[in-house]
Short mmCIF file of C-alpha atoms in Angstrom, two decimals:
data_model
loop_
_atom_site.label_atom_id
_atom_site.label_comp_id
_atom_site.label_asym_id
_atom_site.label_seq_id
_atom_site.Cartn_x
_atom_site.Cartn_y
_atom_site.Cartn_z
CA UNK A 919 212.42 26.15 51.71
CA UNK A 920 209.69 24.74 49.35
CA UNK A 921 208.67 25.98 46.34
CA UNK A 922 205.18 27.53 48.13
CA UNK A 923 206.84 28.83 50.83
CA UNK A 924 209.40 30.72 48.17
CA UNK A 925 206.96 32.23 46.39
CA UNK A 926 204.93 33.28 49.25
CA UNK A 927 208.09 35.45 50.62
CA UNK A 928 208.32 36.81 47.06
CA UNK A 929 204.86 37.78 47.07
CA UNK A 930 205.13 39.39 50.57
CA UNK A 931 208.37 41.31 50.26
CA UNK A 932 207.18 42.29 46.30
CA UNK A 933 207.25 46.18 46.12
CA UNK A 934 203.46 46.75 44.68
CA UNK A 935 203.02 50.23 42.18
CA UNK A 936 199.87 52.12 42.83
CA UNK A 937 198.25 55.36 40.77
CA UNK A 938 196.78 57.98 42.58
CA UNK A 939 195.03 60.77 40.78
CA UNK A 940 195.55 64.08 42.61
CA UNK A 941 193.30 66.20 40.56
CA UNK A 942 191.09 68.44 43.21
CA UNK A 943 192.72 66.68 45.91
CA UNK A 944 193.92 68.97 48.82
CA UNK A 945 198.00 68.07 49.30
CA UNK A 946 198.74 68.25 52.46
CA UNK A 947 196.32 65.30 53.35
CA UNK A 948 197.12 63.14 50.01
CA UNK A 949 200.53 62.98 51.31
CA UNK A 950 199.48 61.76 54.53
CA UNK A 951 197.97 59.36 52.61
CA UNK A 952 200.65 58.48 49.97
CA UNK A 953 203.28 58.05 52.89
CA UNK A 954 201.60 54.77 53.92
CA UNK A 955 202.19 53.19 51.26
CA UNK A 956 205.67 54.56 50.15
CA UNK A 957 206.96 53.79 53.60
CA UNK A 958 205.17 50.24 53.65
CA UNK A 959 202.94 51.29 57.14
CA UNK A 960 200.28 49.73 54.91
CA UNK A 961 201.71 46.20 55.94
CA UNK A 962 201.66 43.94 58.74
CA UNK A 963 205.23 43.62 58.31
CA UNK A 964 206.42 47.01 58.86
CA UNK A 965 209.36 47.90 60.43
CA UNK A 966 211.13 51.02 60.23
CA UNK A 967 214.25 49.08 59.01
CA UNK A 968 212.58 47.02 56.95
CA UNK A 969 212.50 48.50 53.17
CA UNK A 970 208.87 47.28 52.45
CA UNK A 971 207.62 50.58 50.83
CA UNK A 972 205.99 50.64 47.29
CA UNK A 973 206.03 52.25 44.51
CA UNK A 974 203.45 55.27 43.84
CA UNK A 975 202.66 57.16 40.66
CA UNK A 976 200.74 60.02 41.06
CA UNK A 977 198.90 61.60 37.62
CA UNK A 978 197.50 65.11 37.36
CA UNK A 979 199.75 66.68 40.07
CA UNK A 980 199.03 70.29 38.29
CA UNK A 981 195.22 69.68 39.61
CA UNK A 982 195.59 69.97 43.12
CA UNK A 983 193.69 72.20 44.92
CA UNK A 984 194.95 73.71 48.15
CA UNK A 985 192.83 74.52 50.57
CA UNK A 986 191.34 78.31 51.35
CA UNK A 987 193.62 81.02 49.95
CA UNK A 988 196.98 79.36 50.69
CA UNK A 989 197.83 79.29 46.88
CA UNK A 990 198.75 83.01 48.23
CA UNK A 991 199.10 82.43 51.26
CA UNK A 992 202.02 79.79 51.32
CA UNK A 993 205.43 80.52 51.14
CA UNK A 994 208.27 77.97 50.32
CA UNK A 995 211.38 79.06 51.63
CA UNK A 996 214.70 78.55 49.53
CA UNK A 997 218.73 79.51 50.45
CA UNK A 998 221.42 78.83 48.39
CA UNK A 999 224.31 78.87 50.88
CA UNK A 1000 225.18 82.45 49.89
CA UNK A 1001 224.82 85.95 51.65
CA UNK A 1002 221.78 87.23 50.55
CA UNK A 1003 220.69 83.97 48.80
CA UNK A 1004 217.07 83.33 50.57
CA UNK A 1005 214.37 83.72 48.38
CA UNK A 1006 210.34 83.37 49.94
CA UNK A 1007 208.28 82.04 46.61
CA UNK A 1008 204.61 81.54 46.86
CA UNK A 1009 203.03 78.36 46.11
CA UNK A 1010 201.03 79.46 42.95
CA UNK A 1011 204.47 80.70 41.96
CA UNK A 1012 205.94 77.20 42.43
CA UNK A 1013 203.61 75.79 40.98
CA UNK A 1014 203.66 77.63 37.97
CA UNK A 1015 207.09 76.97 37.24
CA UNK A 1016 207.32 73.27 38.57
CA UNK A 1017 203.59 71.54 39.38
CA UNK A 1018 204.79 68.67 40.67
CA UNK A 1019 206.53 70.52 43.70
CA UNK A 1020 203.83 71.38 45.85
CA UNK A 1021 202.78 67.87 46.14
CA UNK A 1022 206.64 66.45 46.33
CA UNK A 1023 207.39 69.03 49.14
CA UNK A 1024 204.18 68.22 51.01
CA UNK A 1025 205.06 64.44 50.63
CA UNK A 1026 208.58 64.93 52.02
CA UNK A 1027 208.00 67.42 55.16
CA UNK A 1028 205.55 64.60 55.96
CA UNK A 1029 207.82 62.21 56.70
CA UNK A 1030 210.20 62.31 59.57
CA UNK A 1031 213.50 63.34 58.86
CA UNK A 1032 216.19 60.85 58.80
CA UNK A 1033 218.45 58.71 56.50
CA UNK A 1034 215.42 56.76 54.77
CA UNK A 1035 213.35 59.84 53.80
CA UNK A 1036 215.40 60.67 50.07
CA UNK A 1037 215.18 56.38 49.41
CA UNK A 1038 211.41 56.66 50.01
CA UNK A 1039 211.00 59.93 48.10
CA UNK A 1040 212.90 58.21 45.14
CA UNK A 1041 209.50 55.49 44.82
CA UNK A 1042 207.22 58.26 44.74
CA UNK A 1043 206.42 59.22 40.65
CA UNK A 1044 204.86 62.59 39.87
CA UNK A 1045 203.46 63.31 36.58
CA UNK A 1046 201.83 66.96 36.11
CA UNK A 1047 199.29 65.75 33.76
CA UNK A 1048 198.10 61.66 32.80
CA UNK A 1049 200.54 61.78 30.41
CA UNK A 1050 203.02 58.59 32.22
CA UNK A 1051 205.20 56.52 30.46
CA UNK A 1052 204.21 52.86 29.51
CA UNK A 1053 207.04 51.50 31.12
CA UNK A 1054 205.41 52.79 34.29
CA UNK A 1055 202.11 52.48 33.89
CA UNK A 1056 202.32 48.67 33.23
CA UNK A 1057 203.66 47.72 36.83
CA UNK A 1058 200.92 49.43 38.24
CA UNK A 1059 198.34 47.07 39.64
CA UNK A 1060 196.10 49.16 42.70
CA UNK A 1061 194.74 52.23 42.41
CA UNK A 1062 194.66 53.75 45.57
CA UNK A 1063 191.32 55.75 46.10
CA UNK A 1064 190.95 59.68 46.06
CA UNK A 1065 189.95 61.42 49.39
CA UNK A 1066 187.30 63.30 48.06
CA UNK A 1067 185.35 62.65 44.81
CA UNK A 1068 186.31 65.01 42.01
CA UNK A 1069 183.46 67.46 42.06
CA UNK A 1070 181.14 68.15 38.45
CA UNK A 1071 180.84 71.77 37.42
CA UNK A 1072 177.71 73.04 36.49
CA UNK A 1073 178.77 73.61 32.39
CA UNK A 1074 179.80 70.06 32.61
CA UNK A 1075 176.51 68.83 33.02
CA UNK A 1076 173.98 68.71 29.77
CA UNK A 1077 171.43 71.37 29.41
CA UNK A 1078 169.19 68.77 29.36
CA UNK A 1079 169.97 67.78 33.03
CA UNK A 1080 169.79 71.06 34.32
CA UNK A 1081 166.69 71.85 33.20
CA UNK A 1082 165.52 68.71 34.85
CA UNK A 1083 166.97 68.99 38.20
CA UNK A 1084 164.43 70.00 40.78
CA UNK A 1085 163.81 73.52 41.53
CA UNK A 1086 162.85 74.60 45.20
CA UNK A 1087 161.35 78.39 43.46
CA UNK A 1088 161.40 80.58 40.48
CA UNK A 1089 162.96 83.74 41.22
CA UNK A 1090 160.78 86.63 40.74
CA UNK A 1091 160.56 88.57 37.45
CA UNK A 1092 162.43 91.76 38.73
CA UNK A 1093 165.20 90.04 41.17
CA UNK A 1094 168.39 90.60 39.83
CA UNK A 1095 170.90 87.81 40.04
CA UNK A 1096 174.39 88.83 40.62
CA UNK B 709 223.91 47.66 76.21
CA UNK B 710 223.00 44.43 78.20
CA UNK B 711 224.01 43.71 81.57
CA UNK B 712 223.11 39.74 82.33
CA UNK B 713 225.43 40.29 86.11
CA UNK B 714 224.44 42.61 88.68
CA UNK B 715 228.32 44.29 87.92
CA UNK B 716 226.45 47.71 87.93
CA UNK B 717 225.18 47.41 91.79
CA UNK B 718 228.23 47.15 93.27
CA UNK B 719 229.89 49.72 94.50
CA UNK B 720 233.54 49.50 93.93
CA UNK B 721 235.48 51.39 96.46
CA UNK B 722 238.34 49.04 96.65
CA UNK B 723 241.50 49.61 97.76
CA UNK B 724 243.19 48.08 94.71
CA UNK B 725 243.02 50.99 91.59
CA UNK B 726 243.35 48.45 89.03
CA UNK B 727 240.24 46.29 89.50
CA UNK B 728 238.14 49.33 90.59
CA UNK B 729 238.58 50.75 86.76
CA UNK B 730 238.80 47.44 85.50
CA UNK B 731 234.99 47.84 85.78
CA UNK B 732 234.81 50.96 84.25
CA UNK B 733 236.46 49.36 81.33
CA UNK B 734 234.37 46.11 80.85
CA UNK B 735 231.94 48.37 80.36
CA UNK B 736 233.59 50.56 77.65
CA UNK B 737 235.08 47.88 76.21
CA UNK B 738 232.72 48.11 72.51
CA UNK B 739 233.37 52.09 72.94
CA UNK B 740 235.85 54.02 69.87
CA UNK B 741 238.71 56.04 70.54
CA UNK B 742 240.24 57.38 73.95
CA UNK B 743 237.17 56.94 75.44
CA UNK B 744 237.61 53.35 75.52
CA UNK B 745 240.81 53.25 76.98
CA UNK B 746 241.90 56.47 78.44
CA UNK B 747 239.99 55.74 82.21
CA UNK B 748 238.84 59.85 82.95
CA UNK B 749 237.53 59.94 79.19
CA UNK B 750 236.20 56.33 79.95
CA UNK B 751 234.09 57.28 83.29
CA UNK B 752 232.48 60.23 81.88
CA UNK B 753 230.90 58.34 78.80
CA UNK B 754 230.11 55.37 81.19
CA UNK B 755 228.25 57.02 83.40
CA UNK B 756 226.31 58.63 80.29
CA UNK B 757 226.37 54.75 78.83
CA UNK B 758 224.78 53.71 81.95
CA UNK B 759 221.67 56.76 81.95
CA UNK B 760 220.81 55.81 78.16
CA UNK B 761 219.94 52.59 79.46
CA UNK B 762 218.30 53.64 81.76
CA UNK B 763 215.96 55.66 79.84
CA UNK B 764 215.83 52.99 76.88
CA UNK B 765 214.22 50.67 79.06
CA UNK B 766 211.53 52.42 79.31
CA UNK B 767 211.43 53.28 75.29
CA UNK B 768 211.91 50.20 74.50
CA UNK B 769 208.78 49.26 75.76
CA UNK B 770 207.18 52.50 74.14
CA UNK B 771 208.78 51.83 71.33
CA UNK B 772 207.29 47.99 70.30
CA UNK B 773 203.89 48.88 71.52
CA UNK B 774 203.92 51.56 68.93
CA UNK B 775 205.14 48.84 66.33
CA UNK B 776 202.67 46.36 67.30
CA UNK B 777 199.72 49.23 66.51
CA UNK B 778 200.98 50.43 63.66
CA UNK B 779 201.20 46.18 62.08
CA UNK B 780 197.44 46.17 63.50
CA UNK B 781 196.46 49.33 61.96
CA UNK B 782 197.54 47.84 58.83
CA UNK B 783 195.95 44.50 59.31
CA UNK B 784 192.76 46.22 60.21
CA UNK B 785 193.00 48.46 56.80
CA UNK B 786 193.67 45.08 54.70
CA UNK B 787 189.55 44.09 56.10
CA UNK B 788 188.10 47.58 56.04
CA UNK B 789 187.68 48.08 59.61
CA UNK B 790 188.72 50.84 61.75
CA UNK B 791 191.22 50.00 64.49
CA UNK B 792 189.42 51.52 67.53
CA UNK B 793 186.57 49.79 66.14
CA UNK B 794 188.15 46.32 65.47
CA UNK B 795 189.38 46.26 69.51
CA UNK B 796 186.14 48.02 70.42
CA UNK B 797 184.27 45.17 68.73
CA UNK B 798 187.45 42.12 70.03
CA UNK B 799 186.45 43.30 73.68
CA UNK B 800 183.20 43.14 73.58
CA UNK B 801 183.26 39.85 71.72
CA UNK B 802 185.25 38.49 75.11
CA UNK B 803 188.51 38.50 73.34
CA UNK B 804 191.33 39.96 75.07
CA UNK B 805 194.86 39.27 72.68
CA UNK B 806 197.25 42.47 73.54
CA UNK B 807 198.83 44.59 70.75
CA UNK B 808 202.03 41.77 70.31
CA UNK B 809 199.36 39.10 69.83
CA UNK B 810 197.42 41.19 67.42
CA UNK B 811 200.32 41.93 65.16
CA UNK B 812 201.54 38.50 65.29
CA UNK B 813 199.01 36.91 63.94
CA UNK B 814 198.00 40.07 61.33
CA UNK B 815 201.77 39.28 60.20
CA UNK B 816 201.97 35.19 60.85
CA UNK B 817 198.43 34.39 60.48
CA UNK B 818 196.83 36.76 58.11
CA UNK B 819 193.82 34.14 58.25
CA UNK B 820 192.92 34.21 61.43
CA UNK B 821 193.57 37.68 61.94
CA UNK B 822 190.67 37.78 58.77
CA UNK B 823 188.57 35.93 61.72
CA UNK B 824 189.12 38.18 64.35
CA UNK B 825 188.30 41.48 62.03
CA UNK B 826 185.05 39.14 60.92
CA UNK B 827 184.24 38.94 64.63
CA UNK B 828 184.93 42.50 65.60
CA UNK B 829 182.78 43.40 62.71
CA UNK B 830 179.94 41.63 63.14
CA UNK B 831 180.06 42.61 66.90
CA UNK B 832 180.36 46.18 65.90
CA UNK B 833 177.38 45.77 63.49
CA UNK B 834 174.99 44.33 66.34
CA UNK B 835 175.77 46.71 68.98
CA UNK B 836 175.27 49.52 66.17
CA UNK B 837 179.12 50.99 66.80
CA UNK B 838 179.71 53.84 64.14
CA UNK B 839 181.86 53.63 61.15
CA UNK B 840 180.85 50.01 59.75
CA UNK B 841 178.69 49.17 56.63
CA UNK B 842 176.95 45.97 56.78
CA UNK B 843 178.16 42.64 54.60
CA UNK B 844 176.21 39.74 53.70
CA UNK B 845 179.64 37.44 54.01
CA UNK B 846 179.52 38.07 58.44
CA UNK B 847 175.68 37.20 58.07
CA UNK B 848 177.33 33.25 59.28
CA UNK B 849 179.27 34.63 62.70
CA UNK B 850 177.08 34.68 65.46
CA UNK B 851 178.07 36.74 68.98
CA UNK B 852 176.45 37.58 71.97
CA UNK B 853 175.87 40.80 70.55
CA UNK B 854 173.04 38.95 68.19
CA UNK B 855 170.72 39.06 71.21
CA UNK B 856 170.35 42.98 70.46
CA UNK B 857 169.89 42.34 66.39
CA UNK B 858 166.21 42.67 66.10
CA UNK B 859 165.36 44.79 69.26
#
């Protein structure tokens, strides 16, 4: 084997590390998209029994936003083995005690159930905040890109550029805004 | 399981007992336990043997055509193109490569699979097919679709 054709395997069978930032980003679809990549279906040389899946690190897990009212809505169902040991916890309750869970969870349910699923899950990195360690962050060399732009509030925005952004009407003296 | 003889079309109704589950037992020869050995264990699990194969002849097939999209689908991300548009925009462009081809060459050939999603894309410009930007780097490739550019 020559000394191109080396390096070229290297380079194909290298496991990459992308960042992903969750914030405002709805789960259930970011995992869709974050199995690609830590299953390796983002290569032309996929195969389920070839381990080509990458590495992902994803910052500012505790920003997620779910989608409607399922932060009530969705229960997470736990047993521990014992009589009486099933417990029903609600996803803002999860997520107040662990907010990386909501994301891992929707990441593993995902994925299809079988001996591969804990290896993948072990090359996915959560981080509640963008707090990641260096020794992390410096293999990382893609960022893969967020589903939906991270929207602006309003008291974000300078006074300035409020007062500037075109106005359709004035409201009438005596209409009271709710 | 592979069977290279036609062993299996046979029908052994012999009147010597040993060579009629001498069969039997070729074909349980790779199996563990009694049921390689032990010939009313054997039969059962070689007539279950026998309908797996049956029905993984037909997954098989299933099986590497989903394979082969799922390498193209990847190819096709690596360019930016959508996969229903990339063999939208091959077939109009008068080139018919199957899924196997396809995912050979977006494995094997990365280059020329480059080509083909240049092709597709220019293709899929001209005719105006949804869900592609336009790129001053296909401005070179010239189809049959060019005909409708400036109409």
């Amino acid at each position: 084997m020559s000394a191109l054709k080396r390096v070229q395997q290297w380079a194909t069978f290298a496991r990459v590390w992308h960042i992903y930032d969750a914030s405002w980003q709805n789960p259930f679809k970011s995992a869709e998209l974050l199995k690609k990549y830590l299953m390796g279906l983002h290569k032309p040389i996929y195969h389920p029994m070839n381990d080509c899946g990458d590495h992902v690190i994803v910052i500012n897990s505790g920003d997620i936003a779910l989608p409607g009212d399922e932060w009530k809505r969705r229960v997470y169902f736990h047993h521990t083995g014992y009589p009486g040991g099933a417990t029903w916890t609600l996803a803002w309750e999860l997520h107040s005690k662990d907010p990386t869970m909501v994301l891992r969870k929707a990441v593993y349910n995902s994925m299809d159930g079988n001996l591969q699923r804990r290896y993948t899950m072990e090359r996915l990195h959560l981080f509640p905040d963008a707090n990641v360690p260096t020794n992390l962050l410096k293999n990382v060399s893609n960022q893969i890109q967020q589903l939906k732009a991270k929207p602006k509030r309003l008291d974000h925005y300078s006074e300035n550029q409020v007062k500037q952004f075109p106005k359709i009407f004035d409201y009438p003296k005596d209409y009271i805004l709710k | 399981m592979v069977f290279t003889t036609a062993i299996n079309f046979v029908r052994a109704r012999g009147p010597d007992e040993f060579w009629r589950k001498r069969k039997i037992f070729k074909l349980s020869a790779h199996f563990v336990g009694r049921k390689r050995n032990c010939y009313s264990i054997a039969i059962r699990y070689v007539h279950r043997a026998l309908a797996y194969a049956t029905k993984g002849r037909k997954l098989r097939k299933i099986d590497m055509a989903n394979l082969w999209e799922t390498r193209v689908r990847a190819g096709c991300e690596q360019h930016n193109i959508n996969y229903d548009t990339f063999r939208e925009g091959l077939v109009r462009s008068d080139i018919l490569l199957n899924r196997k081809t396809l995912a050979d060459l977006s494995c094997w050939e990365p280059y020329t699979f480059k080509s083909l999603t240049d092709i597709a894309k220019r293709r899929a410009l001209d005719d105006g097919l949804a869900g592609i930007s336009s790129d001053n780097k296909l401005d070179g490739i010239i189809t049959k679709g060019c005909l409708n550019r400036n109409k």
